[in-house]
PDB file of C-alpha atoms in Angstrom:
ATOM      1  CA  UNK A   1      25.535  21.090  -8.720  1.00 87.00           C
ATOM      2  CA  UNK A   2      25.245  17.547  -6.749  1.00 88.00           C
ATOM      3  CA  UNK A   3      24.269  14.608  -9.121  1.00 86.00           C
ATOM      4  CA  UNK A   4      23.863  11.148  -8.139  1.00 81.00           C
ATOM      5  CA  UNK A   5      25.565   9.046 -11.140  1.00 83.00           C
ATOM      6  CA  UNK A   6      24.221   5.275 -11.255  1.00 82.00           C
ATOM      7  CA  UNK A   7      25.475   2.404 -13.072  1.00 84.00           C
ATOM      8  CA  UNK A   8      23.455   0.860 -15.611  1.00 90.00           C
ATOM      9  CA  UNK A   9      22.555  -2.769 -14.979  1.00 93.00           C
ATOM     10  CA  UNK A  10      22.459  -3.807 -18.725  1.00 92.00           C
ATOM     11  CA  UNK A  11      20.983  -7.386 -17.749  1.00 96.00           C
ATOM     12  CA  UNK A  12      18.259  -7.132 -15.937  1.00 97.00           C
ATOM     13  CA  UNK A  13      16.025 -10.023 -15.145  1.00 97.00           C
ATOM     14  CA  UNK A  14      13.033 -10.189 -17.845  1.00 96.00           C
ATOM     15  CA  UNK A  15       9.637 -11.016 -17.440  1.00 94.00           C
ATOM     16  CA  UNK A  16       8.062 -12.311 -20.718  1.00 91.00           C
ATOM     17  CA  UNK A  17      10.943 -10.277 -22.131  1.00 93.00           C
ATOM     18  CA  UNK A  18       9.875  -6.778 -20.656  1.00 94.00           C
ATOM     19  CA  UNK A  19      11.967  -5.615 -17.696  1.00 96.00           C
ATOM     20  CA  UNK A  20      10.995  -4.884 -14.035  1.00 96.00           C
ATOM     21  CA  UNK A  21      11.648  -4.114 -10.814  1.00 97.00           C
ATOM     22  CA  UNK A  22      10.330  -4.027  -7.192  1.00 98.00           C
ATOM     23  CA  UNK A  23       7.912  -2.077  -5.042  1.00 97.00           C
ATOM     24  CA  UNK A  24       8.612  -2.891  -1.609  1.00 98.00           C
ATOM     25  CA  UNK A  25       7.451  -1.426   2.046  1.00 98.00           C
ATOM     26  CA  UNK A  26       9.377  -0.686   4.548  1.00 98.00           C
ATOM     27  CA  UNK A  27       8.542   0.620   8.200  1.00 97.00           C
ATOM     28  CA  UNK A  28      11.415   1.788  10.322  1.00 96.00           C
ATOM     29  CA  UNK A  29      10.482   2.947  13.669  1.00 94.00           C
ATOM     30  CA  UNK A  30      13.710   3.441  15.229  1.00 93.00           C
ATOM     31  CA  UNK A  31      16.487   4.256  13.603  1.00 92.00           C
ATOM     32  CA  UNK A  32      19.407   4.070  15.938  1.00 90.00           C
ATOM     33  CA  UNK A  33      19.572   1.437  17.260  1.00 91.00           C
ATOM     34  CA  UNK A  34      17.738   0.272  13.965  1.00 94.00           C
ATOM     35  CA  UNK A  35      14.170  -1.217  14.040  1.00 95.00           C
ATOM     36  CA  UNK A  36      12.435  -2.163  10.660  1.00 97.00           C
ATOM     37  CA  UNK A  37       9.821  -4.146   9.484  1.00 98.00           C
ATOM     38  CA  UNK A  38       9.548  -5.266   5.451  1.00 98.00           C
ATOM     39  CA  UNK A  39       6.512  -5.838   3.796  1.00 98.00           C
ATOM     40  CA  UNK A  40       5.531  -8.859   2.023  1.00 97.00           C
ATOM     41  CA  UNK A  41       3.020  -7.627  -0.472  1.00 96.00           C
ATOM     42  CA  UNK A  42       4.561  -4.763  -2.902  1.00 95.00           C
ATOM     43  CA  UNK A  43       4.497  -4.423  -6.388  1.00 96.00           C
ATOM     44  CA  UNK A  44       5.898  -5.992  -9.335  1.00 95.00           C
ATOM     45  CA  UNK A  45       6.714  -2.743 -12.172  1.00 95.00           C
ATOM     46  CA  UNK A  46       6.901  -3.672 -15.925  1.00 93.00           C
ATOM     47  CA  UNK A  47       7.858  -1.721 -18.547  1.00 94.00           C
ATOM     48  CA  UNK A  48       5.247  -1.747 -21.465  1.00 92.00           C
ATOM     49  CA  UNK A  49       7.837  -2.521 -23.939  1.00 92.00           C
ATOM     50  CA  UNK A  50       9.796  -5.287 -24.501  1.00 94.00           C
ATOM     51  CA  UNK A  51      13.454  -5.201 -23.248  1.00 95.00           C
ATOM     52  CA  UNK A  52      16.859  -3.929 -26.318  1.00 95.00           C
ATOM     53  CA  UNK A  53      20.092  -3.242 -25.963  1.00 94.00           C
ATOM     54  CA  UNK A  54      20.008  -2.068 -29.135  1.00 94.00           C
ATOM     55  CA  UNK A  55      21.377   1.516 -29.369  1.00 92.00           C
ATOM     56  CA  UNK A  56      18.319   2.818 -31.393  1.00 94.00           C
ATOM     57  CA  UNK A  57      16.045   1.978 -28.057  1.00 94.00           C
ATOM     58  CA  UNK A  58      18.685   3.436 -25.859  1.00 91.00           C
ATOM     59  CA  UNK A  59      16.369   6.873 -25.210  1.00 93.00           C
ATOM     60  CA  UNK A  60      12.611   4.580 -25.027  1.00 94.00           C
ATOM     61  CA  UNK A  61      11.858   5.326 -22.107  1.00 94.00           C
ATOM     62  CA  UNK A  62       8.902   2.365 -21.613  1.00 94.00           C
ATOM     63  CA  UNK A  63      11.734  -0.034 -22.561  1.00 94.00           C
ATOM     64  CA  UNK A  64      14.005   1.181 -20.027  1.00 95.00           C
ATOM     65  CA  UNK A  65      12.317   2.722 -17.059  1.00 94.00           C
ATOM     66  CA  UNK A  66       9.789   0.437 -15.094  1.00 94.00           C
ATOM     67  CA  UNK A  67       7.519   3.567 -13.225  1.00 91.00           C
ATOM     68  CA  UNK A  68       4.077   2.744 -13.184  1.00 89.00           C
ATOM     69  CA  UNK A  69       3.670   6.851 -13.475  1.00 88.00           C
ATOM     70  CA  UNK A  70       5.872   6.786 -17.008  1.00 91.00           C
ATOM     71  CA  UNK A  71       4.214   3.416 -18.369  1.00 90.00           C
ATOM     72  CA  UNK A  72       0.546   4.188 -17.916  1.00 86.00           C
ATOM     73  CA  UNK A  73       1.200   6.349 -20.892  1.00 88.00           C
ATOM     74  CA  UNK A  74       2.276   3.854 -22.886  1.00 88.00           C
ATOM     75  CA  UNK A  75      -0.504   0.645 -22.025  1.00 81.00           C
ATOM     76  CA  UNK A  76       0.195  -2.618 -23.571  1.00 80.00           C
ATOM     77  CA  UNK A  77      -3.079  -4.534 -24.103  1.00 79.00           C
ATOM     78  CA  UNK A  78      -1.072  -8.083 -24.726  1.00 72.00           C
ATOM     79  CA  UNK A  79       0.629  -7.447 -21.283  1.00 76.00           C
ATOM     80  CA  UNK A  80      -2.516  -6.596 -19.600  1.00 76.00           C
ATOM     81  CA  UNK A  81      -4.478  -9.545 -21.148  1.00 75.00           C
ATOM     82  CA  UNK A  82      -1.788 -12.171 -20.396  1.00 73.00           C
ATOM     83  CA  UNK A  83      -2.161 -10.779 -16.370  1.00 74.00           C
ATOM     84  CA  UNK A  84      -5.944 -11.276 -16.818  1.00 70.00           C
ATOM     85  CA  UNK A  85      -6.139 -14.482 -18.193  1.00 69.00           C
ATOM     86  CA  UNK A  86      -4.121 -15.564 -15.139  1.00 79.00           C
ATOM     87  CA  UNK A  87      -6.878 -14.266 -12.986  1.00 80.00           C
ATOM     88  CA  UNK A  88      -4.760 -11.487 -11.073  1.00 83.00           C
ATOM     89  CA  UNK A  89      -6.165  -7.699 -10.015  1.00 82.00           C
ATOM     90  CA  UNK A  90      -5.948  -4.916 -12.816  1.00 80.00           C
ATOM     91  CA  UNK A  91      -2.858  -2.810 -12.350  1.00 85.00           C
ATOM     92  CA  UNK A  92      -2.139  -1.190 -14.772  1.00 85.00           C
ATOM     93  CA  UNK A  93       1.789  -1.629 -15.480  1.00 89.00           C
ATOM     94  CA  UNK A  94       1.779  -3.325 -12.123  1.00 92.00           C
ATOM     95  CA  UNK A  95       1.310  -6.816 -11.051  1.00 93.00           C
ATOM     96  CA  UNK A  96       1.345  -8.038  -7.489  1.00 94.00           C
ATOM     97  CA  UNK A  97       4.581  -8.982  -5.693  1.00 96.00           C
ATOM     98  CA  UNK A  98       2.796 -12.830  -5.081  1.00 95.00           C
ATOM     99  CA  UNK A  99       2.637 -13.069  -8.930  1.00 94.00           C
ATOM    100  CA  UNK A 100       5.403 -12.287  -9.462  1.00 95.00           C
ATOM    101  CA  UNK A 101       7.016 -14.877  -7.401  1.00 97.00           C
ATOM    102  CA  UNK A 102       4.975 -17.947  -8.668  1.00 95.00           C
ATOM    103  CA  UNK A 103       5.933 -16.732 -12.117  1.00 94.00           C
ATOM    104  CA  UNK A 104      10.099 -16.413 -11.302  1.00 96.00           C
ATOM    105  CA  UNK A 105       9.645 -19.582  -9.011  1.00 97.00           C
ATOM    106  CA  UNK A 106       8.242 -21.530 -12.648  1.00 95.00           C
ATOM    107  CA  UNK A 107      11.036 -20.221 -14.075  1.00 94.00           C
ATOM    108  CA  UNK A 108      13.583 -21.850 -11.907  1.00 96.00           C
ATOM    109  CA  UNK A 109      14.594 -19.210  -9.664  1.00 97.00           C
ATOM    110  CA  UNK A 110      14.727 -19.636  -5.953  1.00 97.00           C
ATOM    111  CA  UNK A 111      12.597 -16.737  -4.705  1.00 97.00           C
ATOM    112  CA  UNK A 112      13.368 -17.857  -0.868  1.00 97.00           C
ATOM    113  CA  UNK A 113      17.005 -16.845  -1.403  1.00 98.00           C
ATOM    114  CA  UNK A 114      16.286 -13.942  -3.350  1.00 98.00           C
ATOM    115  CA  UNK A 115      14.055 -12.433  -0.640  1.00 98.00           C
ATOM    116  CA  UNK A 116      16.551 -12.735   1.931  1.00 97.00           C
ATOM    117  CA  UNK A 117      19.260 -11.139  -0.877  1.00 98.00           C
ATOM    118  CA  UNK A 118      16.562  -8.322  -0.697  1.00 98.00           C
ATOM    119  CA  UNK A 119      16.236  -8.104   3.043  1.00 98.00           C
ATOM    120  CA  UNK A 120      20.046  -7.679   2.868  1.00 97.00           C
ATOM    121  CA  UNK A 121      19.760  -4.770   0.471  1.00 98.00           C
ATOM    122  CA  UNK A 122      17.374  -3.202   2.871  1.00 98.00           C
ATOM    123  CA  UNK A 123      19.273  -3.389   6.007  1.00 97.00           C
ATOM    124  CA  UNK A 124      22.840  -2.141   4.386  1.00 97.00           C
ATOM    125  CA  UNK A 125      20.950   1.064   2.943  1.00 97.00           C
ATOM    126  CA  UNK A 126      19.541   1.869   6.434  1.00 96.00           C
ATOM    127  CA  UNK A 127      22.661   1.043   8.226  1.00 95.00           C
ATOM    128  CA  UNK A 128      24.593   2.975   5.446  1.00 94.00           C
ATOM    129  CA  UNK A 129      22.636   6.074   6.647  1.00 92.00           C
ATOM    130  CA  UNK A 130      21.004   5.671  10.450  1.00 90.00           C
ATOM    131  CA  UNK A 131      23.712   7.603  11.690  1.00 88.00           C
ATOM    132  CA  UNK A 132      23.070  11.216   9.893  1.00 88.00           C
ATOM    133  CA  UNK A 133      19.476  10.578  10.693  1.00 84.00           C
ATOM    134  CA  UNK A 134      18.351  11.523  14.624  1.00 81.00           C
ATOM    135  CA  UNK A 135      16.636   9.172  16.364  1.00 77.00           C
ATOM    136  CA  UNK A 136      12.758  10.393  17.080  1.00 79.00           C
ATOM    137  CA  UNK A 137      11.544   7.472  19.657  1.00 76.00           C
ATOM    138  CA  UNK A 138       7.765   8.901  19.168  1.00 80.00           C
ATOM    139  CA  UNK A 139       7.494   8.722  15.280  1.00 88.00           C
ATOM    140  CA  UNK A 140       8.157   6.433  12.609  1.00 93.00           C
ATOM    141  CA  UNK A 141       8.651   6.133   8.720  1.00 94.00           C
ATOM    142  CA  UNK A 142       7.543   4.551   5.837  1.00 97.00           C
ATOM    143  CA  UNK A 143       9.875   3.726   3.124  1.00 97.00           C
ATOM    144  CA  UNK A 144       8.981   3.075  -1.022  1.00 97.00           C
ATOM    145  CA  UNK A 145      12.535   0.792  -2.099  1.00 98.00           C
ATOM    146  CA  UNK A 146      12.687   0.250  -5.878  1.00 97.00           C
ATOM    147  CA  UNK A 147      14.812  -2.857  -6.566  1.00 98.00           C
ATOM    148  CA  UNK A 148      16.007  -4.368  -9.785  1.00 97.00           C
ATOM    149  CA  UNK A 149      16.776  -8.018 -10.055  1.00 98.00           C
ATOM    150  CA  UNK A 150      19.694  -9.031 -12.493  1.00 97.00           C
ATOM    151  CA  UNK A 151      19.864 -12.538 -14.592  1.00 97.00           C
ATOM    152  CA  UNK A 152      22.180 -13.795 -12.262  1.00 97.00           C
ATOM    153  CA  UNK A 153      19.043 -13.315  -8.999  1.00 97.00           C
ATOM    154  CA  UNK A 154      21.139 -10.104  -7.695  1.00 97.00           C
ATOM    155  CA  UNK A 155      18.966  -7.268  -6.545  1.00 98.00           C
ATOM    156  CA  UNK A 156      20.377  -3.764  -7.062  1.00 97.00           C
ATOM    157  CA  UNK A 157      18.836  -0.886  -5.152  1.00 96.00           C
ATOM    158  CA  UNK A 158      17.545   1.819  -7.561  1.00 94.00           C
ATOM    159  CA  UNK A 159      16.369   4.805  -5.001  1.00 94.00           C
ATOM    160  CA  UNK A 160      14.493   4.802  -1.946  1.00 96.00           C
ATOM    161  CA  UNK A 161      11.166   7.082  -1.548  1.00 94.00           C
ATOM    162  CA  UNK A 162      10.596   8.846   1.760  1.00 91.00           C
ATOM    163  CA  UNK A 163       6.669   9.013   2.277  1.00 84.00           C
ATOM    164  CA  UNK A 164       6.012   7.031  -1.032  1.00 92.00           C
ATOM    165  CA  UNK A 165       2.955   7.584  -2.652  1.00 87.00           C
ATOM    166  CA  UNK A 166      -0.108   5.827  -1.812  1.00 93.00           C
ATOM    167  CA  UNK A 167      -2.734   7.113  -4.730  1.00 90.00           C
ATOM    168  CA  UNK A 168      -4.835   4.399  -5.695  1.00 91.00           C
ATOM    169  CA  UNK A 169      -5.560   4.197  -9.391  1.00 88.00           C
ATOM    170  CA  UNK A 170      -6.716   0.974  -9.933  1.00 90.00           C
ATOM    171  CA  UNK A 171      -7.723  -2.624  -8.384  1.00 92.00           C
ATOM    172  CA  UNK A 172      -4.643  -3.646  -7.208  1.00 93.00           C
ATOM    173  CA  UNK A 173      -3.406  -0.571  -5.524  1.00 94.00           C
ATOM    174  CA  UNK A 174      -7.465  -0.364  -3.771  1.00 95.00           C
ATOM    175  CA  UNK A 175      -6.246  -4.218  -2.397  1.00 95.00           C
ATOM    176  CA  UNK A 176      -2.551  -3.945  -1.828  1.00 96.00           C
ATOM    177  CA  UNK A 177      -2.046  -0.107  -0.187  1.00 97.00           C
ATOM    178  CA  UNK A 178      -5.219  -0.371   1.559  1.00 97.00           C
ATOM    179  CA  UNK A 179      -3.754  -3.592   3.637  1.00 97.00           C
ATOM    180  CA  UNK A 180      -0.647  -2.297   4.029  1.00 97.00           C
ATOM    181  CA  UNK A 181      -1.993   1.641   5.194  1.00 97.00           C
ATOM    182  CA  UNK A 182      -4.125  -0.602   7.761  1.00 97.00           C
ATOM    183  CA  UNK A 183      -1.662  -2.742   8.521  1.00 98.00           C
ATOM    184  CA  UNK A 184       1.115   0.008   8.994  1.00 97.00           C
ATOM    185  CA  UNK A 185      -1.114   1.687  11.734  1.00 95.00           C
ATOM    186  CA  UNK A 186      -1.046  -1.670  14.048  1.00 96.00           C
ATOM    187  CA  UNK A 187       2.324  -2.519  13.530  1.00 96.00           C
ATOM    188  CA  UNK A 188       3.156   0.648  14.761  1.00 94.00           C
ATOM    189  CA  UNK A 189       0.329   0.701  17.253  1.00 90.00           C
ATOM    190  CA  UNK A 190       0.046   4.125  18.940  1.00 86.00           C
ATOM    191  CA  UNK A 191      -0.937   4.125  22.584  1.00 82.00           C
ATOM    192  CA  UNK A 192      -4.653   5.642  23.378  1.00 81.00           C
ATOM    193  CA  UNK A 193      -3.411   8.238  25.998  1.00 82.00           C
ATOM    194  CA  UNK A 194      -5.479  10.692  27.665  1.00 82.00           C
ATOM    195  CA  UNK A 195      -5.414  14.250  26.502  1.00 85.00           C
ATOM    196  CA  UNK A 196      -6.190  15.661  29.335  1.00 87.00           C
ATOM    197  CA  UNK A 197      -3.262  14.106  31.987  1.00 82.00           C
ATOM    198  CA  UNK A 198      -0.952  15.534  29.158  1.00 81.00           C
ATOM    199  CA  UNK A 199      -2.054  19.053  28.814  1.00 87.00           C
ATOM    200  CA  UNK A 200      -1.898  19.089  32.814  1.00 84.00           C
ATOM    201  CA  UNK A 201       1.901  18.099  32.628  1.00 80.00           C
ATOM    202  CA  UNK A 202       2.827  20.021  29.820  1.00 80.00           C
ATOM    203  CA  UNK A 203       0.902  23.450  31.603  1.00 82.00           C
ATOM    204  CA  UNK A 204       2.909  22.563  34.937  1.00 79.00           C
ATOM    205  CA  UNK A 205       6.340  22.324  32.820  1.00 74.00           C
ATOM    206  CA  UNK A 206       5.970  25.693  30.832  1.00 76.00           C
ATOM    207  CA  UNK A 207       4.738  26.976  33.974  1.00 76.00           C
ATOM    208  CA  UNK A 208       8.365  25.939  35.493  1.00 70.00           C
ATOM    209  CA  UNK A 209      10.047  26.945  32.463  1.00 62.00           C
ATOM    210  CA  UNK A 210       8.456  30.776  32.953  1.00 57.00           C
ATOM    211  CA  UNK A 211       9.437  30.785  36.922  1.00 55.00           C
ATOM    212  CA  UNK A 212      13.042  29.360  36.999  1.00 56.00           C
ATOM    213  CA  UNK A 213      15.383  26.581  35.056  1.00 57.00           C
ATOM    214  CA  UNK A 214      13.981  22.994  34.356  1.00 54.00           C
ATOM    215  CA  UNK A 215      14.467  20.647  37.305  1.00 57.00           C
ATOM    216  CA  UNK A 216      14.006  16.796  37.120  1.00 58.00           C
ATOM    217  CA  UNK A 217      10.566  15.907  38.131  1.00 63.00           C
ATOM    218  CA  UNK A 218      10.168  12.699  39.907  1.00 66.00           C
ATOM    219  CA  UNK A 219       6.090  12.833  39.362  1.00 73.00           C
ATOM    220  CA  UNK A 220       6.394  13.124  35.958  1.00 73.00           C
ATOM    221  CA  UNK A 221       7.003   9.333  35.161  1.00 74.00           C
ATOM    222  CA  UNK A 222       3.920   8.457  37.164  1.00 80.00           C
ATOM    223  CA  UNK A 223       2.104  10.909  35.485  1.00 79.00           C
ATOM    224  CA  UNK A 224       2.821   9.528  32.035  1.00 78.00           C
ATOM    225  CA  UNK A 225       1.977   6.251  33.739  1.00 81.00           C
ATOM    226  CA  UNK A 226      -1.330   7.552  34.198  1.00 83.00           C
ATOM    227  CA  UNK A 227      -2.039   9.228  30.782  1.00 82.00           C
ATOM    228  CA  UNK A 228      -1.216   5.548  29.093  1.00 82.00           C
ATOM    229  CA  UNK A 229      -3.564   4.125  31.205  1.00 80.00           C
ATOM    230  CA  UNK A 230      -0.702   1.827  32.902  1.00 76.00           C
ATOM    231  CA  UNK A 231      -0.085   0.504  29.833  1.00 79.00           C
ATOM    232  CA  UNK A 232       3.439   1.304  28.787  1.00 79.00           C
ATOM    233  CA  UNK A 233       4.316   1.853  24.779  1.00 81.00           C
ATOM    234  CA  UNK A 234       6.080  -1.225  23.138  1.00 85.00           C
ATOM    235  CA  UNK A 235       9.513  -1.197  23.461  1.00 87.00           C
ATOM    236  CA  UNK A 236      13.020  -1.525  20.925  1.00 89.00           C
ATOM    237  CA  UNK A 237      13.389  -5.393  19.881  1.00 90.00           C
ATOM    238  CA  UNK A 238       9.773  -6.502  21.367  1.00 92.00           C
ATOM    239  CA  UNK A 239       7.348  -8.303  18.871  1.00 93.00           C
ATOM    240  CA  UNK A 240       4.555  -5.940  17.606  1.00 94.00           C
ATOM    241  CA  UNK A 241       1.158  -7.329  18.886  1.00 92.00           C
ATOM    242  CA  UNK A 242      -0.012  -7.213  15.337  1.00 95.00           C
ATOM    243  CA  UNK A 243       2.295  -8.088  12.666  1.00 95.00           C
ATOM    244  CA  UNK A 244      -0.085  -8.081   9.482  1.00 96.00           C
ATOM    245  CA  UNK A 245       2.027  -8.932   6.519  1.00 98.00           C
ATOM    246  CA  UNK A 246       4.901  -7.480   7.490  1.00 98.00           C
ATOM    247  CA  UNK A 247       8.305  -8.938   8.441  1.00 97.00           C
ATOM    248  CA  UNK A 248      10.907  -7.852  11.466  1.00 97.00           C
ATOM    249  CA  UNK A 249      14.164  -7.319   9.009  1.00 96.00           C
ATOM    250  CA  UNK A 250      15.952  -6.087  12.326  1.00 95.00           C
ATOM    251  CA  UNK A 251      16.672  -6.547  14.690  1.00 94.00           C
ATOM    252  CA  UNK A 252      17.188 -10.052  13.968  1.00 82.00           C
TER     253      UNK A 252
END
C-alpha cells in the first residue's frame, strides 16, 4: 500500500494561540516550460481550539488540523466574535488572507519576505513535478496549496488540491471565490473563435484521415487564422491582458 508519511511541524506559527495555515490559488497554464500565476486573496484556516503539545491533545483534531470542513463542527463563538469586532466577512473557521497579514505584520513579522518564501514553495513543488505531467497548450489548471507557517516565518507545504473546491458557505467564500472564479476566466482569457471555420477543418481532416495518411496542410494555419478572427491566442511568457489579483510567479 503507498502512504505519504509527513513530518510534524510541532511549532507552528499561532494566531491568538490557535494554529493555522494557508489557502492559496494557483493557476498554471503551461506546465513545461512552466507558466503560473499566484493569487493574492486566499484564506487564512484556524483551528477552533487553542494550540498543546500536550500528549493528552495529541488525537483533538480542532487543535491540530486547520480544515475549514473539520472545524465547522467544532465553532468557537470567542474566535468568531474577536473577527467581527474587527469588522472582517463571516467565515466561519476562515478569515481572509488580507487579515491575516495586518494581524502577523502587528506582530512583527515581515509578511513581504514571507510571501516571496511562499512564492518559492510554489515554484519548487511545480518544478518538482512538471516533468511527469504532459504539457496540454489548450487547457489550464487551478491549484488549492495548503501552507503552514512555522515560528521562525518558514512556510511548509502541507498538500496541494487539484480542482480545489469552490462551495461557498458563507460571506467570505461569496466575496473571495467569486473574484477569483471571475478573475481566473480573464487571466486565462479564452479566444472567441468561430464554430463554424472549425467544424469545416476538422470535417476536411477526418475526411483525409478516411481516404489516405495525414499530410501537412499548408491552409490549415490560415484557416485557424480565420476562426480567431486574426487575433492570435496569448502566448508563453506574455503579460495576460487582465491580471485581476493575481501574480506571474513564473516565469520571472
Amino acid at each position: 500500500e503507498v502512504v505519504i508519511v509527513q513530518r510534524y511541524v510541532d511549532r507552528p506559527m499561532l494566531l491568538d494561540g490557535y494554529k493555522f495555515d494557508l489557502r492559496l490559488y494557483v493557476c498554471v497554464t503551461s506546465m513545461n516550460p512552466l507558466e503560473c500565476f499566484i493569487y493574492k486573496k486566499g484564506f487564512g484556516r484556524l483551528s477552533s481550539e487553542v494550540y498543546s503539545t500536550d500528549p493528552q491533545d495529541m488525537t483533538n483534531k480542532y487543535i491540530h488540523l486547520t480544515n475549514s470542513s473539520i472545524n465547522r463542527h467544532n465553532p468557537n463563538s470567542v474566535q468568531r466574535l474577536a473577527i467581527r469586532q474587527d469588522k472582517q466577512l463571516e467565515g466561519g473557521s476562515k478569515i481572509s488572507l488580507d487579515y491575516l497579514w495586518k494581524r502577523l505584520a502587528a506582530d512583527g513579522v515581515d509578511t513581504k519576505q514571507l510571501w516571496v518564501k511562499i512564492k518559492q514553495v510554489v515554484l519548487k513543488t511545480l518544478y518538482c513535478v512538471q516533468d511527469s505531467i504532459p504539457g496540454h497548450p489548450n487547457s489550464f489548471e487551478l491549484f488549492g496549496f495548503d501552507v503552514l507557517i512555522d515560528q521562525d516565518c518558514k512556510p511548509w507545504l502541507i498538500e496541494v488540491n487539484a480542482s480545489p473546491a469552490l462551495s461557498r458557505e458563507n460571506e467570505l467564500d461569496h466575496t473571495i471565490k467569486n473574484a477569483m472564479v471571475a478573475d481566473t476566466i480573464r487571466l486565462v482569457d479564452p479566444p472567441a473563435f468561430d464554430r463554424r471555420i472549425i467544424s469545416d477543418v476538422l470535417g476536411k481532416k477526418l475526411s483525409e484521415k478516411v481516404r489516405s495518411k495525414w499530410h501537412v496542410d499548408k491552409e490549415l494555419a490560415g484557416a485557424v487564422q480565420n476562426a480567431l478572427g486574426g487575433l492570435p491566442p496569448r502566448q508563453y511568457g506574455e503579460t495576460p491582458r487582465f491580471m485581476g489579483e493575481y501574480e506571474c510567479c513564473a516565469p520571472s
